[in-house]
Amino acid sequence: MALNAIEGTSRPDVDIDALPYIDRELDDAEMKVTVERMIEQEMRRMKRKERSDLPLSIDLFEKDEILKQEIERIKKKEQLNALDTKRYELQGPEDESDLDGWRAAVNNTKSQLESQAGSMFNLELLQKYGANAWRVHNFQLEKDLADIKKNTESLRNQILEINRERKNDQTEAASLLASLENKWSDLITQNLQVDIACAALESEVDELRRYKESLQQN
């Protein structure tokens, strides 16, 4: 993996040349200032768009008329009439001689009585079975919480293992890079020595050639 990180064979489309566990150049204040200056210069050369690609406005819920009306109500800061409380009021008609009004009032009273009876029945069911239902619900929540904690711990361990492998791989890569850098320095030194020796030999050859020419002239 270290070789892949160096040579880039695992991802040929990506040039991986950073080893965050090893590189410490940015710890140097002068280097950090230099990098920030280069980034700023690069940003100045970037072309800026006069207009953003994002739309200026978004038409929310254009296919849902109800939600669209609700958004408009919120924009206008109008109150929400979510519940019609008048139907829960037991009132007679304003005109006491209105027979249809009395029938509607009686029907409304009957519906309220049925609603109250249903509420009482639900309360009885809650008193009888509610505690066990809540125990089962809490047990399910505790089980879900335990599963989430287990998965979280597993993911945390995976992250730690990945970071540990990255650090080990980069440490190995650092050793290899140091070895290659030393080898490169040795080769450069040898090349310089060869160049110096070649220059000395060329100078000696030129000197011998001039000496030979002087002998021939004499």
PDB file of C-alpha atoms in Angstrom:
ATOM      1  CA  MET A   1       0.000   0.000   0.000  1.00  0.00           C
ATOM      2  CA  ALA A   2       2.892   2.315   0.740  1.00  0.00           C
ATOM      3  CA  LEU A   3       4.272   1.704  -2.731  1.00  0.00           C
ATOM      4  CA  ASN A   4       0.852   2.371  -4.197  1.00  0.00           C
ATOM      5  CA  ALA A   5       0.677   5.612  -2.267  1.00  0.00           C
ATOM      6  CA  ILE A   6       4.058   6.605  -3.672  1.00  0.00           C
ATOM      7  CA  GLU A   7       3.747   5.371  -7.224  1.00  0.00           C
ATOM      8  CA  GLY A   8       0.013   6.040  -7.586  1.00  0.00           C
ATOM      9  CA  THR A   9      -0.728   2.613  -9.092  1.00  0.00           C
ATOM     10  CA  SER A  10      -3.926   2.074  -7.097  1.00  0.00           C
ATOM     11  CA  ARG A  11      -5.570   5.222  -8.508  1.00  0.00           C
ATOM     12  CA  PRO A  12      -3.922   6.279 -11.768  1.00  0.00           C
ATOM     13  CA  ASP A  13      -6.288   9.247 -12.038  1.00  0.00           C
ATOM     14  CA  VAL A  14      -5.148  10.673  -8.691  1.00  0.00           C
ATOM     15  CA  ASP A  15      -1.691  11.980  -7.887  1.00  0.00           C
ATOM     16  CA  ILE A  16      -1.146  11.077  -4.239  1.00  0.00           C
ATOM     17  CA  ASP A  17       1.865  13.007  -3.023  1.00  0.00           C
ATOM     18  CA  ALA A  18       0.943  13.817   0.594  1.00  0.00           C
ATOM     19  CA  LEU A  19       1.654  11.844   3.739  1.00  0.00           C
ATOM     20  CA  PRO A  20      -0.172  13.728   6.519  1.00  0.00           C
ATOM     21  CA  TYR A  21       1.280  11.530   9.260  1.00  0.00           C
ATOM     22  CA  ILE A  22       4.806  12.162   7.995  1.00  0.00           C
ATOM     23  CA  ASP A  23       4.878  15.547   6.270  1.00  0.00           C
ATOM     24  CA  ARG A  24       5.653  18.296   8.740  1.00  0.00           C
ATOM     25  CA  GLU A  25       6.519  21.149   6.392  1.00  0.00           C
ATOM     26  CA  LEU A  26       3.437  23.149   7.405  1.00  0.00           C
ATOM     27  CA  ASP A  27       4.625  23.140  11.002  1.00  0.00           C
ATOM     28  CA  ASP A  28       7.176  25.689   9.851  1.00  0.00           C
ATOM     29  CA  ALA A  29       5.694  29.195  10.115  1.00  0.00           C
ATOM     30  CA  GLU A  30       7.582  30.474   7.064  1.00  0.00           C
ATOM     31  CA  MET A  31       6.444  27.519   4.957  1.00  0.00           C
ATOM     32  CA  LYS A  32       2.846  28.061   6.069  1.00  0.00           C
ATOM     33  CA  VAL A  33       2.995  31.724   5.045  1.00  0.00           C
ATOM     34  CA  THR A  34       4.464  30.718   1.677  1.00  0.00           C
ATOM     35  CA  VAL A  35       1.713  28.167   1.052  1.00  0.00           C
ATOM     36  CA  GLU A  36      -1.031  30.629   1.984  1.00  0.00           C
ATOM     37  CA  ARG A  37       0.495  33.232  -0.338  1.00  0.00           C
ATOM     38  CA  MET A  38       0.597  30.728  -3.211  1.00  0.00           C
ATOM     39  CA  ILE A  39      -3.042  29.766  -2.589  1.00  0.00           C
ATOM     40  CA  GLU A  40      -4.053  33.424  -2.607  1.00  0.00           C
ATOM     41  CA  GLN A  41      -2.176  34.009  -5.867  1.00  0.00           C
ATOM     42  CA  GLU A  42      -3.849  30.976  -7.425  1.00  0.00           C
ATOM     43  CA  MET A  43      -7.280  32.186  -6.342  1.00  0.00           C
ATOM     44  CA  ARG A  44      -6.608  35.567  -7.947  1.00  0.00           C
ATOM     45  CA  ARG A  45      -5.886  33.858 -11.264  1.00  0.00           C
ATOM     46  CA  MET A  46      -9.119  31.865 -11.122  1.00  0.00           C
ATOM     47  CA  LYS A  47     -11.942  33.054 -13.341  1.00  0.00           C
ATOM     48  CA  ARG A  48     -14.904  34.372 -11.437  1.00  0.00           C
ATOM     49  CA  LYS A  49     -18.421  33.924 -12.688  1.00  0.00           C
ATOM     50  CA  GLU A  50     -20.646  36.958 -12.764  1.00  0.00           C
ATOM     51  CA  ARG A  51     -23.668  34.764 -12.166  1.00  0.00           C
ATOM     52  CA  SER A  52     -24.086  31.754  -9.987  1.00  0.00           C
ATOM     53  CA  ASP A  53     -25.319  28.462 -11.409  1.00  0.00           C
ATOM     54  CA  LEU A  54     -27.839  28.262  -8.581  1.00  0.00           C
ATOM     55  CA  PRO A  55     -31.385  29.438  -9.358  1.00  0.00           C
ATOM     56  CA  LEU A  56     -32.413  32.794  -7.939  1.00  0.00           C
ATOM     57  CA  SER A  57     -35.695  31.393  -6.655  1.00  0.00           C
ATOM     58  CA  ILE A  58     -37.146  27.953  -6.049  1.00  0.00           C
ATOM     59  CA  ASP A  59     -40.816  27.174  -6.521  1.00  0.00           C
ATOM     60  CA  LEU A  60     -41.512  24.814  -3.644  1.00  0.00           C
ATOM     61  CA  PHE A  61     -44.307  22.262  -3.854  1.00  0.00           C
ATOM     62  CA  GLU A  62     -45.336  23.338  -7.338  1.00  0.00           C
ATOM     63  CA  LYS A  63     -47.167  20.022  -7.782  1.00  0.00           C
ATOM     64  CA  ASP A  64     -48.916  20.092  -4.398  1.00  0.00           C
ATOM     65  CA  GLU A  65     -51.498  22.855  -4.139  1.00  0.00           C
ATOM     66  CA  ILE A  66     -52.205  22.311  -0.426  1.00  0.00           C
ATOM     67  CA  LEU A  67     -48.560  22.614   0.617  1.00  0.00           C
ATOM     68  CA  LYS A  68     -48.129  25.549  -1.737  1.00  0.00           C
ATOM     69  CA  GLN A  69     -51.016  27.368  -0.052  1.00  0.00           C
ATOM     70  CA  GLU A  70     -49.499  26.571   3.337  1.00  0.00           C
ATOM     71  CA  ILE A  71     -46.175  28.122   2.289  1.00  0.00           C
ATOM     72  CA  GLU A  72     -48.018  31.238   1.142  1.00  0.00           C
ATOM     73  CA  ARG A  73     -49.837  31.399   4.491  1.00  0.00           C
ATOM     74  CA  ILE A  74     -46.532  31.218   6.354  1.00  0.00           C
ATOM     75  CA  LYS A  75     -45.056  33.966   4.170  1.00  0.00           C
ATOM     76  CA  LYS A  76     -48.048  36.183   4.948  1.00  0.00           C
ATOM     77  CA  LYS A  77     -47.709  35.300   8.665  1.00  0.00           C
ATOM     78  CA  GLU A  78     -51.343  34.298   8.881  1.00  0.00           C
ATOM     79  CA  GLN A  79     -52.547  32.150  11.761  1.00  0.00           C
ATOM     80  CA  LEU A  80     -53.297  28.508  11.137  1.00  0.00           C
ATOM     81  CA  ASN A  81     -56.895  27.476  11.709  1.00  0.00           C
ATOM     82  CA  ALA A  82     -56.019  23.852  12.174  1.00  0.00           C
ATOM     83  CA  LEU A  83     -58.994  22.859  14.328  1.00  0.00           C
ATOM     84  CA  ASP A  84     -62.590  23.938  14.060  1.00  0.00           C
ATOM     85  CA  THR A  85     -63.486  24.263  17.732  1.00  0.00           C
ATOM     86  CA  LYS A  86     -67.018  25.445  17.036  1.00  0.00           C
ATOM     87  CA  ARG A  87     -68.172  21.897  16.407  1.00  0.00           C
ATOM     88  CA  TYR A  88     -67.210  21.044  19.996  1.00  0.00           C
ATOM     89  CA  GLU A  89     -69.415  23.783  21.430  1.00  0.00           C
ATOM     90  CA  LEU A  90     -72.869  22.635  22.582  1.00  0.00           C
ATOM     91  CA  GLN A  91     -74.998  25.585  21.613  1.00  0.00           C
ATOM     92  CA  GLY A  92     -78.500  25.840  20.338  1.00  0.00           C
ATOM     93  CA  PRO A  93     -79.596  27.829  17.301  1.00  0.00           C
ATOM     94  CA  GLU A  94     -79.854  31.588  17.578  1.00  0.00           C
ATOM     95  CA  ASP A  95     -83.472  31.371  16.482  1.00  0.00           C
ATOM     96  CA  GLU A  96     -85.292  29.155  18.995  1.00  0.00           C
ATOM     97  CA  SER A  97     -88.031  28.504  16.438  1.00  0.00           C
ATOM     98  CA  ASP A  98     -85.527  27.101  13.909  1.00  0.00           C
ATOM     99  CA  LEU A  99     -86.386  23.395  13.820  1.00  0.00           C
ATOM    100  CA  ASP A 100     -83.526  22.438  11.500  1.00  0.00           C
ATOM    101  CA  GLY A 101     -81.112  24.306  13.753  1.00  0.00           C
ATOM    102  CA  TRP A 102     -82.318  22.312  16.758  1.00  0.00           C
ATOM    103  CA  ARG A 103     -81.921  19.051  14.839  1.00  0.00           C
ATOM    104  CA  ALA A 104     -78.338  20.026  13.963  1.00  0.00           C
ATOM    105  CA  ALA A 105     -77.658  20.938  17.608  1.00  0.00           C
ATOM    106  CA  VAL A 106     -79.073  17.601  18.813  1.00  0.00           C
ATOM    107  CA  ASN A 107     -77.013  15.672  16.259  1.00  0.00           C
ATOM    108  CA  ASN A 108     -73.920  17.582  17.341  1.00  0.00           C
ATOM    109  CA  THR A 109     -74.668  16.736  20.979  1.00  0.00           C
ATOM    110  CA  LYS A 110     -75.022  13.048  20.111  1.00  0.00           C
ATOM    111  CA  SER A 111     -71.707  13.094  18.247  1.00  0.00           C
ATOM    112  CA  GLN A 112     -70.035  14.746  21.248  1.00  0.00           C
ATOM    113  CA  LEU A 113     -71.469  12.098  23.569  1.00  0.00           C
ATOM    114  CA  GLU A 114     -70.175   9.351  21.282  1.00  0.00           C
ATOM    115  CA  SER A 115     -66.788  11.057  21.195  1.00  0.00           C
ATOM    116  CA  GLN A 116     -66.694  11.228  24.988  1.00  0.00           C
ATOM    117  CA  ALA A 117     -67.748   7.580  25.213  1.00  0.00           C
ATOM    118  CA  GLY A 118     -64.925   6.652  22.844  1.00  0.00           C
ATOM    119  CA  SER A 119     -62.472   8.659  24.939  1.00  0.00           C
ATOM    120  CA  MET A 120     -63.618   6.891  28.113  1.00  0.00           C
ATOM    121  CA  PHE A 121     -63.250   3.520  26.398  1.00  0.00           C
ATOM    122  CA  ASN A 122     -59.739   4.426  25.253  1.00  0.00           C
ATOM    123  CA  LEU A 123     -58.832   5.503  28.785  1.00  0.00           C
ATOM    124  CA  GLU A 124     -60.053   2.175  30.151  1.00  0.00           C
ATOM    125  CA  LEU A 125     -57.961   0.329  27.553  1.00  0.00           C
ATOM    126  CA  LEU A 126     -54.976   2.492  28.443  1.00  0.00           C
ATOM    127  CA  GLN A 127     -55.357   1.755  32.149  1.00  0.00           C
ATOM    128  CA  LYS A 128     -55.652  -1.955  31.458  1.00  0.00           C
ATOM    129  CA  TYR A 129     -53.021  -2.461  28.751  1.00  0.00           C
ATOM    130  CA  GLY A 130     -51.105   0.812  28.603  1.00  0.00           C
ATOM    131  CA  ALA A 131     -48.427  -0.082  31.142  1.00  0.00           C
ATOM    132  CA  ASN A 132     -47.482  -3.302  29.368  1.00  0.00           C
ATOM    133  CA  ALA A 133     -47.555  -1.564  25.994  1.00  0.00           C
ATOM    134  CA  TRP A 134     -45.160   1.081  27.293  1.00  0.00           C
ATOM    135  CA  ARG A 135     -42.910  -1.598  28.756  1.00  0.00           C
ATOM    136  CA  VAL A 136     -42.761  -3.345  25.378  1.00  0.00           C
ATOM    137  CA  HIS A 137     -42.152  -0.028  23.648  1.00  0.00           C
ATOM    138  CA  ASN A 138     -39.374   0.886  26.076  1.00  0.00           C
ATOM    139  CA  PHE A 139     -37.842  -2.567  25.630  1.00  0.00           C
ATOM    140  CA  GLN A 140     -37.818  -2.056  21.866  1.00  0.00           C
ATOM    141  CA  LEU A 141     -36.262   1.385  22.285  1.00  0.00           C
ATOM    142  CA  GLU A 142     -33.581  -0.018  24.587  1.00  0.00           C
ATOM    143  CA  LYS A 143     -32.838  -2.764  22.076  1.00  0.00           C
ATOM    144  CA  ASP A 144     -32.610  -0.211  19.259  1.00  0.00           C
ATOM    145  CA  LEU A 145     -30.320   1.929  21.408  1.00  0.00           C
ATOM    146  CA  ALA A 146     -28.092  -1.063  22.163  1.00  0.00           C
ATOM    147  CA  ASP A 147     -27.902  -1.910  18.447  1.00  0.00           C
ATOM    148  CA  ILE A 148     -27.023   1.688  17.583  1.00  0.00           C
ATOM    149  CA  LYS A 149     -24.313   1.766  20.260  1.00  0.00           C
ATOM    150  CA  LYS A 150     -22.937  -1.533  18.987  1.00  0.00           C
ATOM    151  CA  ASN A 151     -22.868  -0.310  15.385  1.00  0.00           C
ATOM    152  CA  THR A 152     -21.321   2.989  16.473  1.00  0.00           C
ATOM    153  CA  GLU A 153     -18.596   1.192  18.403  1.00  0.00           C
ATOM    154  CA  SER A 154     -17.960  -1.087  15.431  1.00  0.00           C
ATOM    155  CA  LEU A 155     -17.634   1.895  13.082  1.00  0.00           C
ATOM    156  CA  ARG A 156     -15.380   3.678  15.570  1.00  0.00           C
ATOM    157  CA  ASN A 157     -13.122   0.628  15.739  1.00  0.00           C
ATOM    158  CA  GLN A 158     -13.052   0.433  11.945  1.00  0.00           C
ATOM    159  CA  ILE A 159     -12.050   4.096  11.757  1.00  0.00           C
ATOM    160  CA  LEU A 160      -9.301   3.557  14.322  1.00  0.00           C
ATOM    161  CA  GLU A 161      -8.059   0.500  12.439  1.00  0.00           C
ATOM    162  CA  ILE A 162      -8.031   2.395   9.135  1.00  0.00           C
ATOM    163  CA  ASN A 163      -6.143   5.303  10.710  1.00  0.00           C
ATOM    164  CA  ARG A 164      -3.708   2.850  12.291  1.00  0.00           C
ATOM    165  CA  GLU A 165      -3.104   1.169   8.934  1.00  0.00           C
ATOM    166  CA  ARG A 166      -2.679   4.546   7.240  1.00  0.00           C
ATOM    167  CA  LYS A 167      -0.141   5.620   9.825  1.00  0.00           C
ATOM    168  CA  ASN A 168       1.782   2.346   9.532  1.00  0.00           C
ATOM    169  CA  ASP A 169       1.730   2.490   5.731  1.00  0.00           C
ATOM    170  CA  GLN A 170       2.858   6.102   5.708  1.00  0.00           C
ATOM    171  CA  THR A 171       5.600   5.344   8.226  1.00  0.00           C
ATOM    172  CA  GLU A 172       6.842   2.563   5.960  1.00  0.00           C
ATOM    173  CA  ALA A 173       6.540   4.895   2.981  1.00  0.00           C
ATOM    174  CA  ALA A 174       8.536   7.526   4.862  1.00  0.00           C
ATOM    175  CA  SER A 175      11.346   5.025   5.454  1.00  0.00           C
ATOM    176  CA  LEU A 176      11.312   4.056   1.795  1.00  0.00           C
ATOM    177  CA  LEU A 177      11.275   7.701   0.721  1.00  0.00           C
ATOM    178  CA  ALA A 178      14.171   8.488   3.045  1.00  0.00           C
ATOM    179  CA  SER A 179      16.124   5.553   1.610  1.00  0.00           C
ATOM    180  CA  LEU A 180      15.381   6.639  -1.959  1.00  0.00           C
ATOM    181  CA  GLU A 181      16.279  10.232  -1.127  1.00  0.00           C
ATOM    182  CA  ASN A 182      19.615   9.134   0.341  1.00  0.00           C
ATOM    183  CA  LYS A 183      20.228   6.992  -2.726  1.00  0.00           C
ATOM    184  CA  TRP A 184      19.367   9.943  -4.951  1.00  0.00           C
ATOM    185  CA  SER A 185      21.761  12.171  -2.996  1.00  0.00           C
ATOM    186  CA  ASP A 186      24.514   9.556  -3.315  1.00  0.00           C
ATOM    187  CA  LEU A 187      23.927   9.288  -7.060  1.00  0.00           C
ATOM    188  CA  ILE A 188      23.979  13.070  -7.420  1.00  0.00           C
ATOM    189  CA  THR A 189      27.241  13.167  -5.461  1.00  0.00           C
ATOM    190  CA  GLN A 190      28.710  10.415  -7.613  1.00  0.00           C
ATOM    191  CA  ASN A 191      27.613  12.229 -10.771  1.00  0.00           C
ATOM    192  CA  LEU A 192      29.258  15.407  -9.533  1.00  0.00           C
ATOM    193  CA  GLN A 193      32.429  13.489  -8.763  1.00  0.00           C
ATOM    194  CA  VAL A 194      32.338  11.925 -12.226  1.00  0.00           C
ATOM    195  CA  ASP A 195      31.802  15.367 -13.792  1.00  0.00           C
ATOM    196  CA  ILE A 196      34.732  16.772 -11.818  1.00  0.00           C
ATOM    197  CA  ALA A 197      36.920  13.808 -12.796  1.00  0.00           C
ATOM    198  CA  CYS A 198      35.879  14.170 -16.439  1.00  0.00           C
ATOM    199  CA  ALA A 199      36.644  17.884 -16.352  1.00  0.00           C
ATOM    200  CA  ALA A 200      40.049  17.144 -14.818  1.00  0.00           C
ATOM    201  CA  LEU A 201      40.776  14.490 -17.455  1.00  0.00           C
ATOM    202  CA  GLU A 202      39.670  16.812 -20.251  1.00  0.00           C
ATOM    203  CA  SER A 203      41.959  19.502 -18.870  1.00  0.00           C
ATOM    204  CA  GLU A 204      44.792  16.993 -18.669  1.00  0.00           C
ATOM    205  CA  VAL A 205      44.107  15.798 -22.227  1.00  0.00           C
ATOM    206  CA  ASP A 206      44.105  19.383 -23.479  1.00  0.00           C
ATOM    207  CA  GLU A 207      47.378  19.993 -21.668  1.00  0.00           C
ATOM    208  CA  LEU A 208      48.930  16.875 -23.201  1.00  0.00           C
ATOM    209  CA  ARG A 209      47.633  17.855 -26.633  1.00  0.00           C
ATOM    210  CA  ARG A 210      49.183  21.287 -26.354  1.00  0.00           C
ATOM    211  CA  TYR A 211      52.431  19.733 -25.131  1.00  0.00           C
ATOM    212  CA  LYS A 212      52.430  17.368 -28.113  1.00  0.00           C
ATOM    213  CA  GLU A 213      51.838  20.234 -30.525  1.00  0.00           C
ATOM    214  CA  SER A 214      54.673  22.199 -28.968  1.00  0.00           C
ATOM    215  CA  LEU A 215      57.028  19.228 -29.382  1.00  0.00           C
ATOM    216  CA  GLN A 216      56.051  18.843 -33.025  1.00  0.00           C
ATOM    217  CA  GLN A 217      56.726  22.513 -33.696  1.00  0.00           C
ATOM    218  CA  ASN A 218      60.196  22.239 -32.171  1.00  0.00           C
TER     219      ASN A 218
END
